[in-house]
Amino acid sequence: SLAVDRQGRWWLAAERLWEVEQNQGQLKVTVRGESLIPGVRFRMLSVDDNNVLWAATDGDGIWAVDGDRKVIRGADRGLPGNRYLGVQAFVDHDLILAMPATGLGESIAMVAFSRSAFLAGRALSVRRFHRLDGAIGPPFASMMGPAHWRSPNDKLWVAAPE
């Protein structure tokens, strides 16, 4: 996965999270994170309006990188599960949308929770969106990236497989 933050830094992710900076034509690559769980890969990266990098992983929950600070939360810290295909943060709505991989139950298409509570390490109140809620899925993401888009008039559009 690849993301570019507001400072023009590139973020690359696979089995590690790398920060790539360009200075006078030279590239500097720095490892900024690696899961302590063997075999875990980063699946999707996104950058929010406050320049916080968000990463979905396939076994280590969701990561947030805010400067030199990392917040990692999974099932042991309030999230429903550890495997996610995608994550997107919306600062102005204090909202995180995360798309779980299979394993949270086939009926869970998306989860939503507070961005500020996640970053502060506070308890999360997680809203699960199921088929019974009218959500079609899972997932609302693919291995290539998110299948959702926020329009300029602040509407959230979500693609689904059906």
PDB file of N, CA, C and O in Angstrom, residues 52-85:
ATOM      1  N   VAL A  52      -2.300  12.423  10.297  1.00  0.00           N
ATOM      2  CA  VAL A  52      -2.072  11.156  11.001  1.00  0.00           C
ATOM      3  C   VAL A  52      -2.194  10.037   9.973  1.00  0.00           C
ATOM      4  O   VAL A  52      -3.150   9.995   9.197  1.00  0.00           O
ATOM      5  N   LEU A  53      -1.202   9.155   9.950  1.00  0.00           N
ATOM      6  CA  LEU A  53      -1.221   8.011   9.061  1.00  0.00           C
ATOM      7  C   LEU A  53      -1.966   6.868   9.740  1.00  0.00           C
ATOM      8  O   LEU A  53      -1.690   6.546  10.897  1.00  0.00           O
ATOM      9  N   TRP A  54      -2.896   6.253   9.023  1.00  0.00           N
ATOM     10  CA  TRP A  54      -3.673   5.123   9.524  1.00  0.00           C
ATOM     11  C   TRP A  54      -3.335   3.898   8.703  1.00  0.00           C
ATOM     12  O   TRP A  54      -3.201   3.980   7.483  1.00  0.00           O
ATOM     13  N   ALA A  55      -3.180   2.762   9.368  1.00  0.00           N
ATOM     14  CA  ALA A  55      -2.830   1.522   8.681  1.00  0.00           C
ATOM     15  C   ALA A  55      -3.702   0.376   9.172  1.00  0.00           C
ATOM     16  O   ALA A  55      -3.845   0.162  10.376  1.00  0.00           O
ATOM     17  N   ALA A  56      -4.284  -0.335   8.217  1.00  0.00           N
ATOM     18  CA  ALA A  56      -5.017  -1.566   8.514  1.00  0.00           C
ATOM     19  C   ALA A  56      -4.032  -2.719   8.367  1.00  0.00           C
ATOM     20  O   ALA A  56      -3.200  -2.722   7.457  1.00  0.00           O
ATOM     21  N   THR A  57      -4.100  -3.685   9.260  1.00  0.00           N
ATOM     22  CA  THR A  57      -3.208  -4.846   9.180  1.00  0.00           C
ATOM     23  C   THR A  57      -4.027  -6.132   9.117  1.00  0.00           C
ATOM     24  O   THR A  57      -5.205  -6.148   9.463  1.00  0.00           O
ATOM     25  N   ASP A  58      -3.363  -7.189   8.709  1.00  0.00           N
ATOM     26  CA  ASP A  58      -4.047  -8.486   8.628  1.00  0.00           C
ATOM     27  C   ASP A  58      -3.788  -9.356   9.858  1.00  0.00           C
ATOM     28  O   ASP A  58      -3.819 -10.569   9.776  1.00  0.00           O
ATOM     29  N   GLY A  59      -3.567  -8.734  10.996  1.00  0.00           N
ATOM     30  CA  GLY A  59      -3.389  -9.522  12.220  1.00  0.00           C
ATOM     31  C   GLY A  59      -2.953  -8.727  13.427  1.00  0.00           C
ATOM     32  O   GLY A  59      -2.856  -9.265  14.523  1.00  0.00           O
ATOM     33  N   ASP A  60      -2.697  -7.436  13.257  1.00  0.00           N
ATOM     34  CA  ASP A  60      -2.246  -6.589  14.365  1.00  0.00           C
ATOM     35  C   ASP A  60      -3.150  -5.372  14.532  1.00  0.00           C
ATOM     36  O   ASP A  60      -2.712  -4.312  14.952  1.00  0.00           O
ATOM     37  N   GLY A  61      -4.412  -5.509  14.164  1.00  0.00           N
ATOM     38  CA  GLY A  61      -5.376  -4.441  14.362  1.00  0.00           C
ATOM     39  C   GLY A  61      -5.146  -3.241  13.466  1.00  0.00           C
ATOM     40  O   GLY A  61      -4.765  -3.368  12.305  1.00  0.00           O
ATOM     41  N   ILE A  62      -5.358  -2.060  14.039  1.00  0.00           N
ATOM     42  CA  ILE A  62      -5.222  -0.799  13.319  1.00  0.00           C
ATOM     43  C   ILE A  62      -4.126   0.022  13.985  1.00  0.00           C
ATOM     44  O   ILE A  62      -4.051   0.093  15.206  1.00  0.00           O
ATOM     45  N   TRP A  63      -3.293   0.619  13.163  1.00  0.00           N
ATOM     46  CA  TRP A  63      -2.201   1.467  13.630  1.00  0.00           C
ATOM     47  C   TRP A  63      -2.508   2.911  13.267  1.00  0.00           C
ATOM     48  O   TRP A  63      -3.047   3.191  12.200  1.00  0.00           O
ATOM     49  N   ALA A  64      -2.107   3.834  14.139  1.00  0.00           N
ATOM     50  CA  ALA A  64      -2.117   5.268  13.843  1.00  0.00           C
ATOM     51  C   ALA A  64      -0.709   5.789  14.133  1.00  0.00           C
ATOM     52  O   ALA A  64      -0.152   5.521  15.192  1.00  0.00           O
ATOM     53  N   VAL A  65      -0.143   6.525  13.186  1.00  0.00           N
ATOM     54  CA  VAL A  65       1.194   7.103  13.353  1.00  0.00           C
ATOM     55  C   VAL A  65       1.034   8.615  13.283  1.00  0.00           C
ATOM     56  O   VAL A  65       0.655   9.163  12.251  1.00  0.00           O
ATOM     57  N   ASP A  66       1.301   9.264  14.405  1.00  0.00           N
ATOM     58  CA  ASP A  66       1.163  10.714  14.527  1.00  0.00           C
ATOM     59  C   ASP A  66       2.534  11.263  14.913  1.00  0.00           C
ATOM     60  O   ASP A  66       2.902  11.271  16.086  1.00  0.00           O
ATOM     61  N   GLY A  67       3.314  11.675  13.904  1.00  0.00           N
ATOM     62  CA  GLY A  67       4.693  12.090  14.171  1.00  0.00           C
ATOM     63  C   GLY A  67       5.504  10.897  14.625  1.00  0.00           C
ATOM     64  O   GLY A  67       5.551   9.873  13.956  1.00  0.00           O
ATOM     65  N   ASP A  68       6.124  10.996  15.789  1.00  0.00           N
ATOM     66  CA  ASP A  68       6.910   9.895  16.337  1.00  0.00           C
ATOM     67  C   ASP A  68       6.086   8.960  17.220  1.00  0.00           C
ATOM     68  O   ASP A  68       6.603   7.978  17.740  1.00  0.00           O
ATOM     69  N   ARG A  69       4.820   9.269  17.390  1.00  0.00           N
ATOM     70  CA  ARG A  69       3.947   8.491  18.269  1.00  0.00           C
ATOM     71  C   ARG A  69       3.151   7.469  17.470  1.00  0.00           C
ATOM     72  O   ARG A  69       2.580   7.792  16.433  1.00  0.00           O
ATOM     73  N   LYS A  70       3.134   6.213  17.957  1.00  0.00           N
ATOM     74  CA  LYS A  70       2.342   5.153  17.346  1.00  0.00           C
ATOM     75  C   LYS A  70       1.285   4.685  18.336  1.00  0.00           C
ATOM     76  O   LYS A  70       1.588   4.465  19.506  1.00  0.00           O
ATOM     77  N   VAL A  71       0.075   4.522  17.840  1.00  0.00           N
ATOM     78  CA  VAL A  71      -0.997   3.922  18.627  1.00  0.00           C
ATOM     79  C   VAL A  71      -1.440   2.678  17.874  1.00  0.00           C
ATOM     80  O   VAL A  71      -1.795   2.757  16.698  1.00  0.00           O
ATOM     81  N   ILE A  72      -1.384   1.539  18.544  1.00  0.00           N
ATOM     82  CA  ILE A  72      -1.752   0.262  17.932  1.00  0.00           C
ATOM     83  C   ILE A  72      -2.867  -0.342  18.772  1.00  0.00           C
ATOM     84  O   ILE A  72      -2.707  -0.532  19.978  1.00  0.00           O
ATOM     85  N   ARG A  73      -3.988  -0.618  18.114  1.00  0.00           N
ATOM     86  CA  ARG A  73      -5.112  -1.212  18.847  1.00  0.00           C
ATOM     87  C   ARG A  73      -5.683  -2.372  18.060  1.00  0.00           C
ATOM     88  O   ARG A  73      -5.893  -2.284  16.860  1.00  0.00           O
ATOM     89  N   GLY A  74      -5.930  -3.447  18.795  1.00  0.00           N
ATOM     90  CA  GLY A  74      -6.540  -4.635  18.218  1.00  0.00           C
ATOM     91  C   GLY A  74      -7.586  -5.177  19.166  1.00  0.00           C
ATOM     92  O   GLY A  74      -8.141  -4.445  19.991  1.00  0.00           O
ATOM     93  N   ALA A  75      -7.844  -6.464  19.063  1.00  0.00           N
ATOM     94  CA  ALA A  75      -8.878  -7.090  19.885  1.00  0.00           C
ATOM     95  C   ALA A  75      -8.596  -6.956  21.378  1.00  0.00           C
ATOM     96  O   ALA A  75      -9.517  -6.863  22.184  1.00  0.00           O
ATOM     97  N   ASP A  76      -7.332  -6.917  21.753  1.00  0.00           N
ATOM     98  CA  ASP A  76      -6.986  -6.795  23.175  1.00  0.00           C
ATOM     99  C   ASP A  76      -7.130  -5.360  23.698  1.00  0.00           C
ATOM    100  O   ASP A  76      -7.015  -5.128  24.891  1.00  0.00           O
ATOM    101  N   ARG A  77      -7.392  -4.397  22.794  1.00  0.00           N
ATOM    102  CA  ARG A  77      -7.513  -2.991  23.200  1.00  0.00           C
ATOM    103  C   ARG A  77      -8.797  -2.364  22.681  1.00  0.00           C
ATOM    104  O   ARG A  77      -8.851  -1.188  22.369  1.00  0.00           O
ATOM    105  N   GLY A  78      -9.858  -3.163  22.548  1.00  0.00           N
ATOM    106  CA  GLY A  78     -11.173  -2.605  22.270  1.00  0.00           C
ATOM    107  C   GLY A  78     -11.716  -2.739  20.868  1.00  0.00           C
ATOM    108  O   GLY A  78     -12.866  -2.385  20.629  1.00  0.00           O
ATOM    109  N   LEU A  79     -10.928  -3.240  19.930  1.00  0.00           N
ATOM    110  CA  LEU A  79     -11.451  -3.430  18.574  1.00  0.00           C
ATOM    111  C   LEU A  79     -12.041  -4.835  18.436  1.00  0.00           C
ATOM    112  O   LEU A  79     -11.571  -5.771  19.074  1.00  0.00           O
ATOM    113  N   PRO A  80     -13.038  -4.982  17.590  1.00  0.00           N
ATOM    114  CA  PRO A  80     -13.582  -6.323  17.349  1.00  0.00           C
ATOM    115  C   PRO A  80     -12.725  -7.065  16.333  1.00  0.00           C
ATOM    116  O   PRO A  80     -12.984  -7.039  15.140  1.00  0.00           O
ATOM    117  N   GLY A  81     -11.667  -7.683  16.766  1.00  0.00           N
ATOM    118  CA  GLY A  81     -10.794  -8.445  15.886  1.00  0.00           C
ATOM    119  C   GLY A  81      -9.483  -7.742  15.593  1.00  0.00           C
ATOM    120  O   GLY A  81      -9.273  -6.588  15.971  1.00  0.00           O
ATOM    121  N   ASN A  82      -8.615  -8.464  14.884  1.00  0.00           N
ATOM    122  CA  ASN A  82      -7.277  -7.959  14.564  1.00  0.00           C
ATOM    123  C   ASN A  82      -6.998  -7.854  13.074  1.00  0.00           C
ATOM    124  O   ASN A  82      -5.959  -7.349  12.685  1.00  0.00           O
ATOM    125  N   ARG A  83      -7.910  -8.337  12.237  1.00  0.00           N
ATOM    126  CA  ARG A  83      -7.665  -8.375  10.790  1.00  0.00           C
ATOM    127  C   ARG A  83      -8.568  -7.375  10.074  1.00  0.00           C
ATOM    128  O   ARG A  83      -9.785  -7.499  10.120  1.00  0.00           O
ATOM    129  N   TYR A  84      -7.929  -6.411   9.394  1.00  0.00           N
ATOM    130  CA  TYR A  84      -8.673  -5.360   8.689  1.00  0.00           C
ATOM    131  C   TYR A  84      -8.110  -5.173   7.288  1.00  0.00           C
ATOM    132  O   TYR A  84      -6.899  -5.248   7.078  1.00  0.00           O
ATOM    133  N   LEU A  85      -9.011  -4.932   6.337  1.00  0.00           N
ATOM    134  CA  LEU A  85      -8.606  -4.676   4.960  1.00  0.00           C
ATOM    135  C   LEU A  85      -8.407  -3.197   4.698  1.00  0.00           C
ATOM    136  O   LEU A  85      -7.638  -2.816   3.829  1.00  0.00           O
TER     137      LEU A  85
END
